[in-house]
Amino acid sequence: MPTRIARRGEDPERLDRLFQALADASRRSMIDRLSAGPASVSELAQPLAMTLPSVVKHLAVLESGGIVLSEKRGRVRTYRIAPDALAAVETWLAQRKARYQLQFDALERYLASQPDDEDEA
């Protein structure tokens, strides 16, 4: 297993849980539904071709990843998106994008400094 190097402010295990939670299309569908507002397990299961126990397992992965929060009132468990649920993913992506952008800028400067083939002819 590759060694993970934690960067300042990063929690590698939390990022792993977030990306694992986002890796499944059914879970992303649930996140999309929850972005419109809280929903019960049965409401989340309705458009999916799976059993309620399977939906509950997917929701547990989302909850473990910190993407959703649940609340039980009586017999109904309701889920909602956690505040700043994807902030760690956004930060991780932004850091890599900035690094790659610097590398592309350096490549662009290097290529611009090279003589054109037409100049040599």
GROMACS .gro file of N, CA, C and O in nm:
model
  484
    1MET      N    1   0.085  -0.117   0.000
    1MET     CA    2   0.000   0.000   0.000
    1MET      C    3   0.090   0.123   0.000
    1MET      O    4   0.183   0.133   0.079
    2PRO      N    5   0.061   0.222  -0.088
    2PRO     CA    6   0.146   0.340  -0.093
    2PRO      C    7   0.137   0.421   0.036
    2PRO      O    8   0.033   0.429   0.099
    3THR      N    9   0.248   0.484   0.069
    3THR     CA   10   0.252   0.570   0.187
    3THR      C   11   0.190   0.704   0.152
    3THR      O   12   0.217   0.760   0.047
    4ARG      N   13   0.105   0.753   0.242
    4ARG     CA   14   0.042   0.882   0.219
    4ARG      C   15   0.118   0.988   0.296
    4ARG      O   16   0.150   0.969   0.413
    5ILE      N   17   0.145   1.099   0.229
    5ILE     CA   18   0.208   1.212   0.294
    5ILE      C   19   0.101   1.316   0.319
    5ILE      O   20   0.040   1.368   0.225
    6ALA      N   21   0.077   1.346   0.445
    6ALA     CA   22  -0.025   1.445   0.479
    6ALA      C   23   0.031   1.584   0.458
    6ALA      O   24   0.141   1.615   0.498
    7ARG      N   25  -0.044   1.666   0.390
    7ARG     CA   26  -0.008   1.805   0.373
    7ARG      C   27  -0.072   1.884   0.487
    7ARG      O   28  -0.164   1.837   0.551
    8ARG      N   29  -0.023   2.003   0.508
    8ARG     CA   30  -0.076   2.087   0.616
    8ARG      C   31  -0.227   2.102   0.600
    8ARG      O   32  -0.278   2.137   0.496
    9GLY      N   33  -0.300   2.072   0.708
    9GLY     CA   34  -0.444   2.087   0.707
    9GLY      C   35  -0.520   1.971   0.647
    9GLY      O   36  -0.642   1.971   0.643
   10GLU      N   37  -0.448   1.871   0.594
   10GLU     CA   38  -0.515   1.756   0.533
   10GLU      C   39  -0.526   1.642   0.632
   10GLU      O   40  -0.435   1.617   0.710
   11ASP      N   41  -0.635   1.571   0.624
   11ASP     CA   42  -0.656   1.449   0.700
   11ASP      C   43  -0.674   1.338   0.596
   11ASP      O   44  -0.783   1.325   0.540
   12PRO      N   45  -0.569   1.261   0.567
   12PRO     CA   46  -0.577   1.161   0.460
   12PRO      C   47  -0.692   1.061   0.478
   12PRO      O   48  -0.757   1.025   0.381
   13GLU      N   49  -0.718   1.019   0.601
   13GLU     CA   50  -0.826   0.923   0.622
   13GLU      C   51  -0.962   0.985   0.590
   13GLU      O   52  -1.049   0.920   0.534
   14ARG      N   53  -0.979   1.113   0.626
   14ARG     CA   54  -1.106   1.180   0.596
   14ARG      C   55  -1.123   1.194   0.445
   14ARG      O   56  -1.232   1.171   0.392
   15LEU      N   57  -1.016   1.231   0.376
   15LEU     CA   58  -1.024   1.241   0.230
   15LEU      C   59  -1.058   1.105   0.168
   15LEU      O   60  -1.136   1.098   0.074
   16ASP      N   61  -0.997   0.999   0.220
   16ASP     CA   62  -1.029   0.865   0.171
   16ASP      C   63  -1.178   0.835   0.186
   16ASP      O   64  -1.242   0.784   0.093
   17ARG      N   65  -1.233   0.867   0.302
   17ARG     CA   66  -1.376   0.842   0.325
   17ARG      C   67  -1.463   0.927   0.233
   17ARG      O   68  -1.563   0.878   0.180
   18LEU      N   69  -1.424   1.052   0.211
   18LEU     CA   70  -1.500   1.139   0.122
   18LEU      C   71  -1.499   1.085  -0.021
   18LEU      O   72  -1.603   1.075  -0.085
   19PHE      N   73  -1.379   1.052  -0.070
   19PHE     CA   74  -1.371   1.002  -0.208
   19PHE      C   75  -1.440   0.867  -0.222
   19PHE      O   76  -1.502   0.840  -0.325
   20GLN      N   77  -1.431   0.783  -0.120
   20GLN     CA   78  -1.503   0.655  -0.124
   20GLN      C   79  -1.654   0.681  -0.133
   20GLN      O   80  -1.724   0.616  -0.209
   21ALA      N   81  -1.701   0.774  -0.053
   21ALA     CA   82  -1.844   0.805  -0.054
   21ALA      C   83  -1.888   0.859  -0.190
   21ALA      O   84  -1.997   0.828  -0.238
   22LEU      N   85  -1.804   0.938  -0.254
   22LEU     CA   86  -1.838   0.999  -0.383
   22LEU      C   87  -1.819   0.903  -0.501
   22LEU      O   88  -1.865   0.932  -0.611
   23ALA      N   89  -1.754   0.790  -0.478
   23ALA     CA   90  -1.718   0.699  -0.586
   23ALA      C   91  -1.838   0.625  -0.646
   23ALA      O   92  -1.829   0.575  -0.758
   24ASP      N   93  -1.947   0.618  -0.575
   24ASP     CA   94  -2.061   0.538  -0.619
   24ASP      C   95  -2.171   0.627  -0.678
   24ASP      O   96  -2.210   0.728  -0.618
   25ALA      N   97  -2.223   0.588  -0.794
   25ALA     CA   98  -2.326   0.667  -0.863
   25ALA      C   99  -2.454   0.679  -0.781
   25ALA      O  100  -2.519   0.784  -0.781
   26SER      N  101  -2.492   0.573  -0.710
   26SER     CA  102  -2.614   0.579  -0.627
   26SER      C  103  -2.597   0.680  -0.514
   26SER      O  104  -2.690   0.757  -0.484
   27ARG      N  105  -2.480   0.683  -0.455
   27ARG     CA  106  -2.456   0.780  -0.347
   27ARG      C  107  -2.453   0.923  -0.402
   27ARG      O  108  -2.506   1.015  -0.339
   28ARG      N  109  -2.394   0.941  -0.520
   28ARG     CA  110  -2.396   1.075  -0.580
   28ARG      C  111  -2.539   1.117  -0.613
   28ARG      O  112  -2.575   1.233  -0.596
   29SER      N  113  -2.621   1.022  -0.653
   29SER     CA  114  -2.763   1.051  -0.678
   29SER      C  115  -2.833   1.095  -0.550
   29SER      O  116  -2.914   1.189  -0.551
   30MET      N  117  -2.802   1.030  -0.440
   30MET     CA  118  -2.860   1.068  -0.311
   30MET      C  119  -2.815   1.208  -0.271
   30MET      O  120  -2.894   1.288  -0.220
   31ILE      N  121  -2.687   1.238  -0.295
   31ILE     CA  122  -2.636   1.372  -0.264
   31ILE      C  123  -2.708   1.476  -0.348
   31ILE      O  124  -2.748   1.582  -0.297
   32ASP      N  125  -2.727   1.446  -0.476
   32ASP     CA  126  -2.801   1.538  -0.563
   32ASP      C  127  -2.942   1.563  -0.507
   32ASP      O  128  -2.988   1.677  -0.502
   33ARG      N  129  -3.009   1.456  -0.467
   33ARG     CA  130  -3.145   1.471  -0.411
   33ARG      C  131  -3.141   1.553  -0.284
   33ARG      O  132  -3.225   1.642  -0.263
   34LEU      N  133  -3.044   1.528  -0.197
   34LEU     CA  134  -3.035   1.600  -0.070
   34LEU      C  135  -2.996   1.747  -0.088
   34LEU      O  136  -3.021   1.828   0.000
   35SER      N  137  -2.936   1.780  -0.200
   35SER     CA  138  -2.902   1.920  -0.225
   35SER      C  139  -3.027   2.005  -0.240
   35SER      O  140  -3.023   2.127  -0.223
   36ALA      N  141  -3.141   1.940  -0.267
   36ALA     CA  142  -3.270   2.010  -0.276
   36ALA      C  143  -3.336   2.024  -0.139
   36ALA      O  144  -3.433   2.097  -0.125
   37GLY      N  145  -3.285   1.952  -0.038
   37GLY     CA  146  -3.340   1.960   0.096
   37GLY      C  147  -3.341   1.824   0.162
   37GLY      O  148  -3.315   1.721   0.098
   38PRO      N  149  -3.370   1.822   0.293
   38PRO     CA  150  -3.371   1.695   0.367
   38PRO      C  151  -3.470   1.595   0.308
   38PRO      O  152  -3.569   1.632   0.246
   39ALA      N  153  -3.439   1.466   0.330
   39ALA     CA  154  -3.526   1.360   0.280
   39ALA      C  155  -3.515   1.238   0.370
   39ALA      O  156  -3.412   1.214   0.433
   40SER      N  157  -3.623   1.162   0.375
   40SER     CA  158  -3.624   1.038   0.452
   40SER      C  159  -3.557   0.927   0.370
   40SER      O  160  -3.536   0.941   0.249
   41VAL      N  161  -3.530   0.817   0.437
   41VAL     CA  162  -3.470   0.702   0.369
   41VAL      C  163  -3.559   0.656   0.255
   41VAL      O  164  -3.513   0.631   0.143
   42SER      N  165  -3.687   0.646   0.280
   42SER     CA  166  -3.779   0.598   0.175
   42SER      C  167  -3.786   0.696   0.059
   42SER      O  168  -3.796   0.654  -0.057
   43GLU      N  169  -3.777   0.826   0.086
   43GLU     CA  170  -3.775   0.924  -0.024
   43GLU      C  171  -3.648   0.911  -0.106
   43GLU      O  172  -3.651   0.923  -0.229
   44LEU      N  173  -3.538   0.884  -0.040
   44LEU     CA  174  -3.412   0.867  -0.111
   44LEU      C  175  -3.409   0.736  -0.191
   44LEU      O  176  -3.348   0.728  -0.296
   45ALA      N  177  -3.477   0.635  -0.139
   45ALA     CA  178  -3.479   0.505  -0.205
   45ALA      C  179  -3.571   0.502  -0.326
   45ALA      O  180  -3.550   0.422  -0.418
   46GLN      N  181  -3.672   0.586  -0.326
   46GLN     CA  182  -3.778   0.581  -0.429
   46GLN      C  183  -3.725   0.574  -0.572
   46GLN      O  184  -3.765   0.485  -0.647
   47PRO      N  185  -3.633   0.662  -0.614
   47PRO     CA  186  -3.589   0.655  -0.755
   47PRO      C  187  -3.483   0.549  -0.782
   47PRO      O  188  -3.444   0.528  -0.898
   48LEU      N  189  -3.436   0.482  -0.679
   48LEU     CA  190  -3.327   0.386  -0.695
   48LEU      C  191  -3.379   0.243  -0.704
   48LEU      O  192  -3.475   0.208  -0.638
   49ALA      N  193  -3.310   0.164  -0.782
   49ALA     CA  194  -3.348   0.023  -0.798
   49ALA      C  195  -3.271  -0.061  -0.697
   49ALA      O  196  -3.186  -0.142  -0.732
   50MET      N  197  -3.301  -0.040  -0.568
   50MET     CA  198  -3.236  -0.118  -0.464
   50MET      C  199  -3.327  -0.124  -0.342
   50MET      O  200  -3.421  -0.046  -0.329
   51THR      N  201  -3.296  -0.217  -0.254
   51THR     CA  202  -3.376  -0.237  -0.134
   51THR      C  203  -3.347  -0.127  -0.031
   51THR      O  204  -3.242  -0.062  -0.037
   52LEU      N  205  -3.438  -0.110   0.063
   52LEU     CA  206  -3.416  -0.013   0.170
   52LEU      C  207  -3.288  -0.043   0.250
   52LEU      O  208  -3.213   0.049   0.280
   53PRO      N  209  -3.261  -0.170   0.284
   53PRO     CA  210  -3.135  -0.198   0.355
   53PRO      C  211  -3.011  -0.155   0.276
   53PRO      O  212  -2.914  -0.106   0.334
   54SER      N  213  -3.015  -0.169   0.146
   54SER     CA  214  -2.902  -0.126   0.063
   54SER      C  215  -2.889   0.026   0.066
   54SER      O  216  -2.778   0.079   0.074
   55VAL      N  217  -3.001   0.096   0.061
   55VAL     CA  218  -2.999   0.243   0.068
   55VAL      C  219  -2.941   0.287   0.201
   55VAL      O  220  -2.858   0.378   0.207
   56VAL      N  221  -2.981   0.220   0.309
   56VAL     CA  222  -2.930   0.252   0.443
   56VAL      C  223  -2.779   0.232   0.448
   56VAL      O  224  -2.706   0.313   0.508
   57LYS      N  225  -2.727   0.126   0.385
   57LYS     CA  226  -2.582   0.103   0.382
   57LYS      C  227  -2.511   0.216   0.307
   57LYS      O  228  -2.405   0.263   0.351
   58HIS      N  229  -2.567   0.258   0.195
   58HIS     CA  230  -2.508   0.369   0.121
   58HIS      C  231  -2.510   0.497   0.204
   58HIS      O  232  -2.413   0.574   0.205
   59LEU      N  233  -2.619   0.520   0.274
   59LEU     CA  234  -2.629   0.639   0.358
   59LEU      C  235  -2.527   0.634   0.472
   59LEU      O  236  -2.472   0.738   0.512
   60ALA      N  237  -2.500   0.516   0.522
   60ALA     CA  238  -2.398   0.501   0.628
   60ALA      C  239  -2.260   0.541   0.575
   60ALA      O  240  -2.181   0.603   0.647
   61VAL      N  241  -2.231   0.506   0.451
   61VAL     CA  242  -2.104   0.545   0.390
   61VAL      C  243  -2.098   0.697   0.375
   61VAL      O  244  -1.995   0.760   0.405
   62LEU      N  245  -2.208   0.758   0.330
   62LEU     CA  246  -2.213   0.903   0.317
   62LEU      C  247  -2.197   0.972   0.453
   62LEU      O  248  -2.129   1.074   0.465
   63GLU      N  249  -2.259   0.914   0.555
   63GLU     CA  250  -2.249   0.970   0.689
   63GLU      C  251  -2.107   0.954   0.744
   63GLU      O  252  -2.051   1.047   0.804
   64SER      N  253  -2.047   0.839   0.720
   64SER     CA  254  -1.909   0.816   0.763
   64SER      C  255  -1.812   0.912   0.695
   64SER      O  256  -1.715   0.955   0.756
   65GLY      N  257  -1.843   0.948   0.571
   65GLY     CA  258  -1.761   1.043   0.497
   65GLY      C  259  -1.785   1.187   0.538
   65GLY      O  260  -1.715   1.277   0.491
   66GLY      N  261  -1.884   1.209   0.624
   66GLY     CA  262  -1.913   1.344   0.669
   66GLY      C  263  -1.992   1.426   0.570
   66GLY      O  264  -2.000   1.548   0.582
   67ILE      N  265  -2.051   1.360   0.472
   67ILE     CA  266  -2.125   1.431   0.368
   67ILE      C  267  -2.269   1.457   0.409
   67ILE      O  268  -2.327   1.560   0.375
   68VAL      N  269  -2.327   1.362   0.482
   68VAL     CA  270  -2.466   1.378   0.527
   68VAL      C  271  -2.474   1.363   0.678
   68VAL      O  272  -2.389   1.302   0.742
   69LEU      N  273  -2.579   1.421   0.732
   69LEU     CA  274  -2.613   1.408   0.873
   69LEU      C  275  -2.752   1.348   0.881
   69LEU      O  276  -2.835   1.369   0.792
   70SER      N  277  -2.779   1.271   0.987
   70SER     CA  278  -2.912   1.212   1.000
   70SER      C  279  -2.973   1.254   1.134
   70SER      O  280  -2.902   1.285   1.229
   71GLU      N  281  -3.104   1.249   1.134
   71GLU     CA  282  -3.180   1.280   1.255
   71GLU      C  283  -3.301   1.189   1.257
   71GLU      O  284  -3.367   1.171   1.155
   72LYS      N  285  -3.327   1.131   1.372
   72LYS     CA  286  -3.441   1.040   1.384
   72LYS      C  287  -3.550   1.108   1.465
   72LYS      O  288  -3.527   1.155   1.576
   73ARG      N  289  -3.669   1.113   1.407
   73ARG     CA  290  -3.787   1.165   1.475
   73ARG      C  291  -3.893   1.056   1.470
   73ARG      O  292  -3.945   1.024   1.362
   74GLY      N  293  -3.920   1.001   1.584
   74GLY     CA  294  -4.013   0.888   1.587
   74GLY      C  295  -3.953   0.771   1.512
   74GLY      O  296  -3.843   0.726   1.542
   75ARG      N  297  -4.025   0.724   1.411
   75ARG     CA  298  -3.977   0.611   1.332
   75ARG      C  299  -3.910   0.653   1.202
   75ARG      O  300  -3.865   0.569   1.126
   76VAL      N  301  -3.905   0.784   1.177
   76VAL     CA  302  -3.853   0.833   1.049
   76VAL      C  303  -3.713   0.892   1.069
   76VAL      O  304  -3.693   0.980   1.151
   77ARG      N  305  -3.619   0.842   0.990
   77ARG     CA  306  -3.483   0.897   0.990
   77ARG      C  307  -3.472   0.986   0.866
   77ARG      O  308  -3.498   0.944   0.755
   78THR      N  309  -3.432   1.110   0.891
   78THR     CA  310  -3.419   1.208   0.784
   78THR      C  311  -3.271   1.244   0.767
   78THR      O  312  -3.198   1.258   0.865
   79TYR      N  313  -3.230   1.258   0.642
   79TYR     CA  314  -3.092   1.293   0.609
   79TYR      C  315  -3.088   1.430   0.544
   79TYR      O  316  -3.182   1.472   0.479
   80ARG      N  317  -2.975   1.497   0.565
   80ARG     CA  318  -2.951   1.626   0.502
   80ARG      C  319  -2.801   1.639   0.475
   80ARG      O  320  -2.720   1.570   0.535
   81ILE      N  321  -2.768   1.728   0.384
   81ILE     CA  322  -2.627   1.754   0.353
   81ILE      C  323  -2.563   1.823   0.473
   81ILE      O  324  -2.621   1.914   0.531
   82ALA      N  325  -2.444   1.780   0.509
   82ALA     CA  326  -2.369   1.842   0.618
   82ALA      C  327  -2.313   1.976   0.570
   82ALA      O  328  -2.271   1.988   0.454
   83PRO      N  329  -2.314   2.076   0.658
   83PRO     CA  330  -2.253   2.205   0.619
   83PRO      C  331  -2.107   2.184   0.580
   83PRO      O  332  -2.035   2.110   0.647
   84ASP      N  333  -2.065   2.247   0.474
   84ASP     CA  334  -1.926   2.235   0.425
   84ASP      C  335  -1.884   2.091   0.405
   84ASP      O  336  -1.767   2.056   0.426
   85ALA      N  337  -1.978   2.008   0.362
   85ALA     CA  338  -1.951   1.865   0.347
   85ALA      C  339  -1.834   1.836   0.253
   85ALA      O  340  -1.755   1.746   0.279
   86LEU      N  341  -1.824   1.911   0.147
   86LEU     CA  342  -1.722   1.882   0.047
   86LEU      C  343  -1.606   1.981   0.051
   86LEU      O  344  -1.523   1.984  -0.040
   87ALA      N  345  -1.596   2.058   0.158
   87ALA     CA  346  -1.489   2.158   0.168
   87ALA      C  347  -1.351   2.095   0.159
   87ALA      O  348  -1.261   2.149   0.094
   88ALA      N  349  -1.331   1.981   0.222
   88ALA     CA  350  -1.199   1.915   0.219
   88ALA      C  351  -1.164   1.871   0.077
   88ALA      O  352  -1.048   1.883   0.034
   89VAL      N  353  -1.263   1.821   0.003
   89VAL     CA  354  -1.239   1.781  -0.136
   89VAL      C  355  -1.207   1.904  -0.221
   89VAL      O  356  -1.114   1.903  -0.302
   90GLU      N  357  -1.285   2.011  -0.202
   90GLU     CA  358  -1.261   2.134  -0.277
   90GLU      C  359  -1.121   2.189  -0.250
   90GLU      O  360  -1.051   2.229  -0.343
   91THR      N  361  -1.078   2.187  -0.125
   91THR     CA  362  -0.945   2.236  -0.089
   91THR      C  363  -0.838   2.149  -0.152
   91THR      O  364  -0.740   2.199  -0.210
   92TRP      N  365  -0.855   2.018  -0.144
   92TRP     CA  366  -0.758   1.924  -0.200
   92TRP      C  367  -0.745   1.947  -0.351
   92TRP      O  368  -0.633   1.954  -0.404
   93LEU      N  369  -0.858   1.960  -0.419
   93LEU     CA  370  -0.855   1.982  -0.564
   93LEU      C  371  -0.793   2.117  -0.599
   93LEU      O  372  -0.714   2.127  -0.693
   94ALA      N  373  -0.827   2.221  -0.524
   94ALA     CA  374  -0.773   2.354  -0.551
   94ALA      C  375  -0.622   2.356  -0.535
   94ALA      O  376  -0.551   2.421  -0.615
   95GLN      N  377  -0.570   2.287  -0.434
   95GLN     CA  378  -0.425   2.282  -0.414
   95GLN      C  379  -0.356   2.214  -0.532
   95GLN      O  380  -0.252   2.260  -0.579
   96ARG      N  381  -0.412   2.106  -0.579
   96ARG     CA  382  -0.351   2.036  -0.692
   96ARG      C  383  -0.364   2.118  -0.819
   96ARG      O  384  -0.271   2.125  -0.899
   97LYS      N  385  -0.477   2.181  -0.839
   97LYS     CA  386  -0.497   2.264  -0.958
   97LYS      C  387  -0.395   2.377  -0.961
   97LYS      O  388  -0.336   2.405  -1.064
   98ALA      N  389  -0.371   2.441  -0.847
   98ALA     CA  390  -0.273   2.549  -0.840
   98ALA      C  391  -0.133   2.498  -0.874
   98ALA      O  392  -0.059   2.563  -0.949
   99ARG      N  393  -0.099   2.381  -0.821
   99ARG     CA  394   0.034   2.324  -0.848
   99ARG      C  395   0.048   2.292  -0.997
   99ARG      O  396   0.149   2.324  -1.059
  100TYR      N  397  -0.053   2.229  -1.055
  100TYR     CA  398  -0.045   2.194  -1.197
  100TYR      C  399  -0.045   2.318  -1.284
  100TYR      O  400   0.022   2.323  -1.386
  101GLN      N  401  -0.119   2.420  -1.242
  101GLN     CA  402  -0.122   2.544  -1.319
  101GLN      C  403   0.017   2.607  -1.324
  101GLN      O  404   0.060   2.657  -1.427
  102LEU      N  405   0.088   2.603  -1.211
  102LEU     CA  406   0.226   2.655  -1.209
  102LEU      C  407   0.315   2.578  -1.305
  102LEU      O  408   0.398   2.636  -1.376
  103GLN      N  409   0.296   2.446  -1.310
  103GLN     CA  410   0.377   2.365  -1.400
  103GLN      C  411   0.342   2.395  -1.547
  103GLN      O  412   0.432   2.404  -1.631
  104PHE      N  413   0.214   2.413  -1.576
  104PHE     CA  414   0.174   2.447  -1.714
  104PHE      C  415   0.225   2.585  -1.753
  104PHE      O  416   0.268   2.606  -1.867
  105ASP      N  417   0.223   2.679  -1.659
  105ASP     CA  418   0.275   2.813  -1.687
  105ASP      C  419   0.424   2.807  -1.718
  105ASP      O  420   0.472   2.873  -1.810
  106ALA      N  421   0.498   2.726  -1.641
  106ALA     CA  422   0.642   2.711  -1.666
  106ALA      C  423   0.667   2.647  -1.802
  106ALA      O  424   0.756   2.689  -1.876
  107LEU      N  425   0.587   2.548  -1.837
  107LEU     CA  426   0.600   2.484  -1.967
  107LEU      C  427   0.570   2.584  -2.079
  107LEU      O  428   0.641   2.590  -2.179
  108GLU      N  429   0.467   2.664  -2.060
  108GLU     CA  430   0.430   2.763  -2.160
  108GLU      C  431   0.544   2.865  -2.180
  108GLU      O  432   0.579   2.899  -2.293
  109ARG      N  433   0.605   2.909  -2.069
  109ARG     CA  434   0.718   3.002  -2.079
  109ARG      C  435   0.836   2.937  -2.152
  109ARG      O  436   0.902   2.999  -2.235
  110TYR      N  437   0.862   2.811  -2.120
  110TYR     CA  438   0.972   2.740  -2.185
  110TYR      C  439   0.946   2.728  -2.335
  110TYR      O  440   1.034   2.756  -2.417
  111LEU      N  441   0.826   2.687  -2.371
  111LEU     CA  442   0.794   2.671  -2.513
  111LEU      C  443   0.800   2.804  -2.587
  111LEU      O  444   0.843   2.810  -2.702
  112ALA      N  445   0.756   2.910  -2.521
  112ALA     CA  446   0.759   3.042  -2.583
  112ALA      C  447   0.903   3.089  -2.605
  112ALA      O  448   0.931   3.167  -2.697
  113SER      N  449   0.998   3.041  -2.524
  113SER     CA  450   1.138   3.082  -2.537
  113SER      C  451   1.212   3.004  -2.645
  113SER      O  452   1.323   3.041  -2.682
  114GLN      N  453   1.152   2.897  -2.695
  114GLN     CA  454   1.217   2.814  -2.797
  114GLN      C  455   1.197   2.876  -2.935
  114GLN      O  456   1.090   2.928  -2.965
  115PRO      N  457   1.300   2.869  -3.019
  115PRO     CA  458   1.286   2.924  -3.155
  115PRO      C  459   1.186   2.841  -3.235
  115PRO      O  460   1.177   2.718  -3.217
  116ASP      N  461   1.110   2.908  -3.319
  116ASP     CA  462   1.017   2.839  -3.409
  116ASP      C  463   1.096   2.767  -3.518
  116ASP      O  464   1.204   2.810  -3.556
  117ASP      N  465   1.041   2.659  -3.571
  117ASP     CA  466   1.106   2.587  -3.681
  117ASP      C  467   1.120   2.678  -3.803
  117ASP      O  468   1.215   2.669  -3.877
  118GLU      N  469   1.024   2.768  -3.823
  118GLU     CA  470   1.026   2.859  -3.938
  118GLU      C  471   1.142   2.956  -3.926
  118GLU      O  472   1.199   3.001  -4.025
  119ASP      N  473   1.181   2.995  -3.802
  119ASP     CA  474   1.290   3.089  -3.782
  119ASP      C  475   1.423   3.029  -3.827
  119ASP      O  476   1.514   3.100  -3.869
  120GLU      N  477   1.435   2.896  -3.818
  120GLU     CA  478   1.560   2.830  -3.853
  120GLU      C  479   1.574   2.810  -4.003
  120GLU      O  480   1.681   2.790  -4.053
  121ALA      N  481   1.465   2.814  -4.077
  121ALA     CA  482   1.469   2.787  -4.221
  121ALA      C  483   1.521   2.903  -4.302
  121ALA      O  484   1.540   3.010  -4.268
   0.00000   0.00000   0.00000
